[in-house]
Coordinates of C-alpha atoms and ligand atoms in Angstrom, one line a residue:
M2 CA -91.0 -25.6 -24.4
I3 CA -92.2 -25.7 -20.9
I4 CA -90.2 -24.0 -18.2
L5 CA -90.7 -25.3 -14.8
P6 CA -91.0 -22.8 -12.0
K7 CA -88.1 -23.3 -9.5
S8 CA -90.3 -24.6 -6.8
D9 CA -91.2 -27.6 -8.9
I10 CA -87.7 -29.1 -8.4
L11 CA -87.1 -31.2 -5.5
S12 CA -84.1 -30.1 -3.5
S13 CA -83.0 -33.8 -3.3
E14 CA -82.6 -33.6 -7.1
I15 CA -80.4 -30.6 -7.3
T16 CA -78.4 -30.7 -4.1
P17 CA -75.5 -33.1 -3.6
K18 CA -76.6 -35.9 -1.4
E19 CA -74.2 -35.0 1.5
V20 CA -75.5 -31.4 1.7
F21 CA -79.1 -32.5 1.5
E22 CA -78.6 -35.1 4.4
D23 CA -76.8 -32.3 6.4
R24 CA -79.7 -30.0 6.0
R25 CA -82.0 -32.6 7.4
R26 CA -79.8 -33.1 10.4
F27 CA -79.8 -29.3 10.7
I28 CA -83.6 -29.3 10.7
K29 CA -83.7 -31.9 13.4
Q30 CA -81.2 -30.1 15.5
A31 CA -83.3 -26.9 15.2
G32 CA -86.0 -28.8 16.9
L33 CA -88.4 -29.0 14.1
G34 CA -87.8 -32.8 13.7
L35 CA -88.1 -33.4 17.4
L36 CA -91.5 -31.7 17.4
A37 CA -92.6 -33.8 14.5
T38 CA -91.4 -37.1 15.9
S39 CA -92.8 -36.6 19.4
A40 CA -96.2 -35.8 17.9
L41 CA -96.1 -38.9 15.9
A42 CA -95.2 -41.1 18.8
H43 CA -98.0 -39.7 20.8
S44 CA -100.6 -40.2 18.0
N45 CA -99.6 -43.8 17.8
L46 CA -100.3 -44.4 21.4
L47 CA -103.7 -42.8 21.0
L48 CA -104.4 -44.9 17.8
A49 CA -103.2 -48.1 19.6
A50 CA -105.7 -47.5 22.4
N51 CA -108.6 -47.5 20.0
T52 CA -107.6 -50.1 17.6
P53 CA -107.6 -53.6 18.8
H54 CA -105.9 -55.1 15.8
Q55 CA -104.5 -53.4 12.7
A56 CA -103.4 -55.5 9.9
A57 CA -100.4 -54.8 7.8
P58 CA -101.5 -52.4 5.1
A59 CA -102.4 -53.9 1.6
G60 CA -99.9 -53.5 -1.1
Y61 CA -97.1 -53.5 1.4
L62 CA -94.8 -55.8 -0.3
S63 CA -92.4 -54.1 -2.8
K64 CA -92.4 -55.6 -6.2
S65 CA -88.7 -56.1 -6.2
A66 CA -88.6 -58.0 -2.9
P67 CA -88.9 -61.8 -2.5
T68 CA -92.4 -62.7 -1.2
L69 CA -92.4 -65.1 1.7
P70 CA -93.2 -68.7 1.3
S71 CA -96.6 -69.9 3.2
F72 CA -96.2 -70.3 6.9
T73 CA -97.7 -72.5 9.7
K74 CA -99.1 -71.0 13.0
T75 CA -97.7 -72.3 16.2
S76 CA -99.1 -72.4 19.7
Y77 CA -96.6 -69.9 20.9
G78 CA -98.1 -66.9 22.7
K79 CA -101.7 -67.4 21.9
E80 CA -102.8 -66.0 25.1
E81 CA -101.1 -62.6 24.5
K82 CA -102.8 -59.5 23.0
L83 CA -100.7 -58.4 20.0
T84 CA -99.1 -55.0 20.0
P85 CA -100.7 -53.1 17.1
Y86 CA -98.7 -53.3 13.8
E87 CA -98.4 -49.5 13.8
D88 CA -96.6 -49.5 17.0
V89 CA -94.4 -52.5 16.1
T90 CA -93.3 -50.7 12.9
T91 CA -92.9 -47.1 14.2
Y92 CA -91.5 -47.5 17.7
N93 CA -88.1 -49.0 17.1
N94 CA -84.6 -49.2 18.1
F95 CA -82.3 -49.4 15.2
Y96 CA -79.4 -47.0 15.8
E97 CA -78.0 -47.4 12.2
F98 CA -81.1 -45.3 11.2
G99 CA -81.1 -42.9 14.1
T100 CA -81.4 -42.9 17.8
S101 CA -85.0 -41.8 18.3
K102 CA -87.8 -44.4 18.2
S103 CA -89.4 -42.9 15.3
E104 CA -86.4 -42.4 13.0
P105 CA -85.8 -45.9 11.8
A106 CA -89.3 -46.1 10.1
V107 CA -88.5 -42.8 8.3
N108 CA -84.9 -43.2 7.6
S109 CA -85.0 -46.8 6.3
K110 CA -87.5 -46.2 3.6
L111 CA -84.9 -46.5 0.9
F112 CA -83.0 -49.3 2.3
K113 CA -82.4 -52.2 0.1
P114 CA -82.8 -55.7 1.8
H115 CA -82.7 -57.6 -1.4
P116 CA -80.5 -59.0 -3.0
W117 CA -78.8 -60.0 0.4
T118 CA -76.0 -62.4 1.2
V119 CA -74.9 -63.8 4.6
S120 CA -71.5 -65.1 5.1
I121 CA -70.8 -67.9 7.5
E122 CA -67.2 -68.0 9.0
G123 CA -65.0 -68.8 12.0
E124 CA -65.1 -72.4 13.5
V125 CA -67.0 -74.0 10.7
K126 CA -66.1 -77.0 8.4
K127 CA -65.6 -74.3 5.7
N128 CA -66.5 -70.7 5.1
K129 CA -69.6 -70.2 2.9
T130 CA -72.2 -67.7 1.9
I131 CA -75.9 -68.1 1.4
G132 CA -78.4 -65.7 -0.2
I133 CA -81.7 -64.7 1.4
D134 CA -83.7 -66.6 -1.0
E135 CA -81.9 -69.8 -0.3
I136 CA -82.2 -69.1 3.5
L137 CA -86.0 -68.9 3.1
K138 CA -85.9 -72.5 1.7
L139 CA -83.8 -74.0 4.5
A140 CA -86.8 -74.6 6.8
P141 CA -90.5 -74.2 6.9
L142 CA -91.6 -70.8 8.2
E143 CA -93.6 -70.5 11.3
E144 CA -95.5 -67.7 13.0
R145 CA -94.4 -67.3 16.6
I146 CA -96.0 -64.8 19.0
Y147 CA -93.4 -63.7 21.5
R148 CA -93.0 -61.1 24.0
M149 CA -90.2 -58.7 23.6
R150 CA -88.7 -56.8 26.5
C151 CA -86.4 -54.0 25.8
V152 CA -83.8 -53.1 28.6
E153 CA -85.1 -49.7 28.7
G154 CA -88.3 -50.9 30.4
W155 CA -90.9 -51.2 27.7
S156 CA -92.3 -54.3 25.9
M157 CA -94.3 -55.5 23.0
V158 CA -96.0 -58.7 21.8
I159 CA -95.0 -59.5 18.2
P160 CA -96.2 -62.0 15.9
W161 CA -92.8 -63.1 14.1
L162 CA -92.4 -65.1 11.0
G163 CA -89.3 -67.2 10.9
F164 CA -87.6 -70.5 11.7
P165 CA -85.5 -72.0 14.4
L166 CA -81.8 -70.6 14.4
A167 CA -80.8 -74.2 14.9
Q168 CA -81.9 -75.0 11.3
L169 CA -79.5 -72.5 9.9
I170 CA -76.7 -73.7 12.3
K171 CA -77.2 -77.1 11.0
W172 CA -76.7 -75.9 7.5
A173 CA -73.7 -73.8 8.5
E174 CA -71.9 -77.0 9.9
P175 CA -69.9 -75.6 13.0
N176 CA -66.9 -77.6 14.1
A177 CA -66.3 -79.0 17.6
N178 CA -64.4 -75.8 18.6
A179 CA -67.5 -73.6 18.3
K180 CA -68.8 -72.6 21.7
Y181 CA -70.3 -69.3 20.8
I182 CA -71.9 -67.7 17.8
E183 CA -71.6 -64.0 16.7
F184 CA -74.1 -62.2 14.6
I185 CA -72.9 -59.1 12.6
S186 CA -75.3 -56.6 11.3
L187 CA -74.9 -54.5 8.2
A188 CA -73.0 -51.1 8.6
D189 CA -73.5 -49.4 5.2
S190 CA -72.9 -45.8 5.6
Q191 CA -74.4 -45.0 2.1
Q192 CA -77.7 -46.5 3.2
M193 CA -77.7 -46.0 6.9
S194 CA -77.3 -42.5 8.1
G195 CA -76.5 -43.4 11.7
V196 CA -73.4 -45.4 10.8
N197 CA -71.7 -42.1 9.9
L198 CA -72.1 -40.9 13.5
P199 CA -70.0 -42.3 16.4
I200 CA -73.0 -43.5 18.2
L201 CA -71.8 -47.2 18.7
D202 CA -68.7 -49.0 17.4
W203 CA -70.1 -50.3 14.1
P204 CA -70.9 -52.8 12.9
Y205 CA -73.5 -53.8 15.5
I206 CA -72.4 -57.1 17.0
E207 CA -74.3 -59.5 19.2
G208 CA -73.6 -63.1 20.4
L209 CA -75.1 -66.3 22.0
R210 CA -73.7 -69.4 23.7
M211 CA -74.1 -72.4 21.5
D212 CA -76.7 -74.0 23.5
E213 CA -78.7 -70.7 23.8
A214 CA -78.5 -70.5 19.9
M215 CA -79.7 -74.1 19.6
N216 CA -82.6 -73.6 22.0
P217 CA -85.9 -74.2 20.1
L218 CA -87.2 -70.7 21.2
T219 CA -84.4 -68.9 19.3
L220 CA -85.8 -67.6 16.1
M221 CA -84.3 -66.3 12.9
A222 CA -87.1 -63.8 11.9
V223 CA -87.8 -63.0 8.2
G224 CA -91.2 -61.4 8.7
L225 CA -94.0 -60.1 11.1
Y226 CA -97.7 -59.9 10.9
G227 CA -97.8 -62.3 8.1
E228 CA -95.5 -60.3 5.8
K229 CA -91.8 -59.8 5.2
L230 CA -89.8 -57.9 7.7
P231 CA -90.2 -54.1 7.4
N232 CA -86.8 -52.4 6.9
Q233 CA -86.9 -50.7 10.4
N234 CA -87.4 -54.1 12.1
G235 CA -84.3 -55.5 10.6
A236 CA -84.9 -56.6 7.1
P237 CA -84.4 -59.1 5.6
M238 CA -83.3 -61.2 8.6
R239 CA -82.9 -60.6 12.4
L240 CA -82.5 -62.6 15.5
V241 CA -85.2 -62.9 18.1
V242 CA -84.3 -64.3 21.6
P243 CA -87.4 -63.8 23.6
W244 CA -86.1 -64.5 27.1
K245 CA -83.3 -61.8 26.6
Y246 CA -83.3 -58.1 26.4
G247 CA -84.1 -56.9 23.0
F248 CA -80.7 -55.5 22.2
K249 CA -79.6 -59.3 21.7
G250 CA -81.8 -59.5 18.7
A251 CA -79.2 -58.1 16.0
K252 CA -81.1 -56.7 12.9
S253 CA -80.2 -56.9 9.2
I254 CA -77.5 -59.7 9.7
V255 CA -74.9 -60.1 7.1
K256 CA -72.4 -62.2 8.9
I257 CA -72.5 -65.2 11.4
R258 CA -69.2 -66.2 13.0
F259 CA -68.7 -69.3 15.2
T260 CA -66.1 -68.8 18.0
E261 CA -64.3 -70.6 20.7
K262 CA -64.3 -67.6 23.0
M263 CA -67.2 -65.4 24.3
P264 CA -67.6 -62.6 21.7
M265 CA -67.3 -59.0 22.7
T266 CA -70.6 -57.5 21.8
T267 CA -71.3 -53.8 20.8
W268 CA -73.2 -53.0 24.0
M269 CA -70.7 -54.6 26.2
K270 CA -68.0 -52.3 24.6
A271 CA -70.3 -49.2 24.9
G272 CA -71.1 -49.9 28.7
P273 CA -69.6 -52.9 30.4
R274 CA -71.3 -51.9 33.7
E275 CA -74.7 -51.6 32.0
Y276 CA -74.7 -54.4 29.5
G277 CA -73.5 -58.0 30.0
F278 CA -73.2 -60.8 27.6
Y279 CA -76.1 -62.8 28.9
A280 CA -78.8 -60.1 29.2
N281 CA -81.4 -62.5 30.4
V282 CA -84.6 -60.7 31.4
N283 CA -84.4 -60.6 35.1
P284 CA -86.7 -58.5 37.4
Q285 CA -84.4 -59.0 40.3
V286 CA -81.3 -57.4 38.7
D287 CA -81.7 -53.8 37.9
H288 CA -80.0 -51.8 35.3
P289 CA -78.0 -48.9 36.8
R290 CA -80.3 -46.4 35.2
W291 CA -83.7 -48.3 34.9
T292 CA -85.5 -50.7 37.1
Q293 CA -86.2 -54.1 35.7
S294 CA -89.0 -55.2 38.0
S295 CA -91.8 -53.7 35.7
E296 CA -92.3 -52.7 32.2
K297 CA -94.6 -50.5 30.1
R298 CA -96.5 -52.5 27.4
I299 CA -96.3 -50.4 24.2
G300 CA -99.8 -49.9 22.7
A301 CA -101.7 -50.9 25.7
G302 CA -103.3 -47.4 25.9
L303 CA -102.4 -44.2 27.6
F304 CA -103.8 -45.1 31.0
A305 CA -102.5 -48.8 31.2
G306 CA -100.3 -49.0 34.2
R307 CA -96.8 -50.8 34.2
I308 CA -96.9 -54.7 34.3
K309 CA -94.5 -57.0 36.3
T310 CA -91.6 -58.2 34.5
Q311 CA -91.3 -62.0 34.6
M312 CA -88.1 -64.0 35.1
F313 CA -86.6 -64.9 31.7
N314 CA -89.5 -62.8 30.3
G315 CA -91.9 -65.7 31.2
Y316 CA -89.9 -68.3 29.3
A317 CA -88.2 -69.8 32.4
E318 CA -89.8 -73.3 31.8
Q319 CA -88.1 -73.5 28.4
V320 CA -84.7 -71.9 29.1
G321 CA -84.0 -71.8 32.9
Q322 CA -82.2 -75.2 33.0
M323 CA -79.4 -73.7 30.7
Y324 CA -78.3 -71.3 33.7
A325 CA -78.3 -73.7 36.4
G326 CA -75.3 -73.0 38.6
L327 CA -74.6 -69.6 36.9
D328 CA -74.7 -66.6 39.1
L329 CA -77.2 -64.4 37.3
R330 CA -76.2 -61.3 39.2
K331 CA -72.5 -61.5 38.0
N332 CA -73.4 -62.9 34.7
F333 CA -76.1 -60.2 33.9
Ligands
MTE15 N1 -78.3 -53.8 14.2 C1 -79.0 -53.4 15.2 N2 -79.8 -54.3 15.8 C2 -80.5 -53.9 16.9 C3 -80.7 -52.6 17.5 C4 -79.8 -51.6 16.8 O1 -79.8 -50.4 17.2 N3 -79.1 -52.1 15.8 N4 -81.4 -52.3 18.5 C5 -81.8 -53.4 19.4 C6 -82.7 -53.1 20.4 S1 -82.1 -52.2 21.8 C7 -84.0 -53.6 20.5 S2 -85.0 -53.2 21.7 C8 -84.5 -54.3 19.3 C9 -85.8 -53.5 18.8 O2 -86.4 -54.3 17.8 P1 -87.6 -53.7 17.0 O3 -87.5 -52.3 16.6 O4 -88.0 -54.6 15.9 O5 -88.8 -53.8 18.0 O6 -83.6 -54.3 18.2 C10 -82.3 -54.6 18.5 N5 -81.5 -54.9 17.4
MO16 MO1 -83.6 -52.5 23.4

């Protein structure tokens, strides 16, 4: 009989999960986690400066996950230099998995985005549910390269894979009362450590006006860089609205609700003076804590200067007419 020395047993195997999680939190609070994460973020920047294009690593798809159908390339964003894969997948905002940029990639490793069901409710012909595999068959997948501008003043260029949200709305059959659409993210305290903390009023909720939702630019993304969405980017399905600040793009969506009234979103609740419903990228309307006139392009290299932020993030031609007559200072 072989007797294992004590050190061969992982603490995660012998310690109840809660205690194990608590310990990790303690390590973080002691500053060790902080040190490690800032070092990681720093090395990513260096890496980005020297690596023009980094493909998604081979063997990236997990065996149990659905593989994505083939997709067509579109002409969107061909002129833009892509943000390296490494940055897109390690510099994230996904508070359900922690509030620092590097935490989501680490803390979402065991997250299970399959099987996955999305429920459709509110102002619809009838409530229904649809599985992620069926969603993938609703419409042909396209690659769309979009700029993404976070309200915090940084931006990326990401090659998303997805389909126009309009296709899913058509399937959902909203009724004539539907003026707005609400997107609700998963809030699973078992899988998402951040949900146990009062960081935001969970679940994460975002919304769009119906015409914004139907705009051909609005994408339901299921992948990036030619592969299925990494967990930290909102697997298996997240919203992408390229002319709005990044927080409009709700991740890991489990529910879509059509409403007559403008939905109250999570960020509006958290800070009504700081976050409005529209959240259109606008270099002329500053956030109380950040200038919106310029942005830092992530992965552009350590010495790259800030670049000018464009009205509607550069998509004014495609979306500007939807806001004719709306005071964009009041409706920020
Ligand atoms: N459910 C959920 N969705 C979310 C967030 C979040 O914390 N939770 N963060 C938002 C913010 S602030 C941004 S900038 C983008 C970041 O997307 P990315 O990590 O894929 O770049 O996701 C948005 N969607
Ligand atoms: Mo953001």
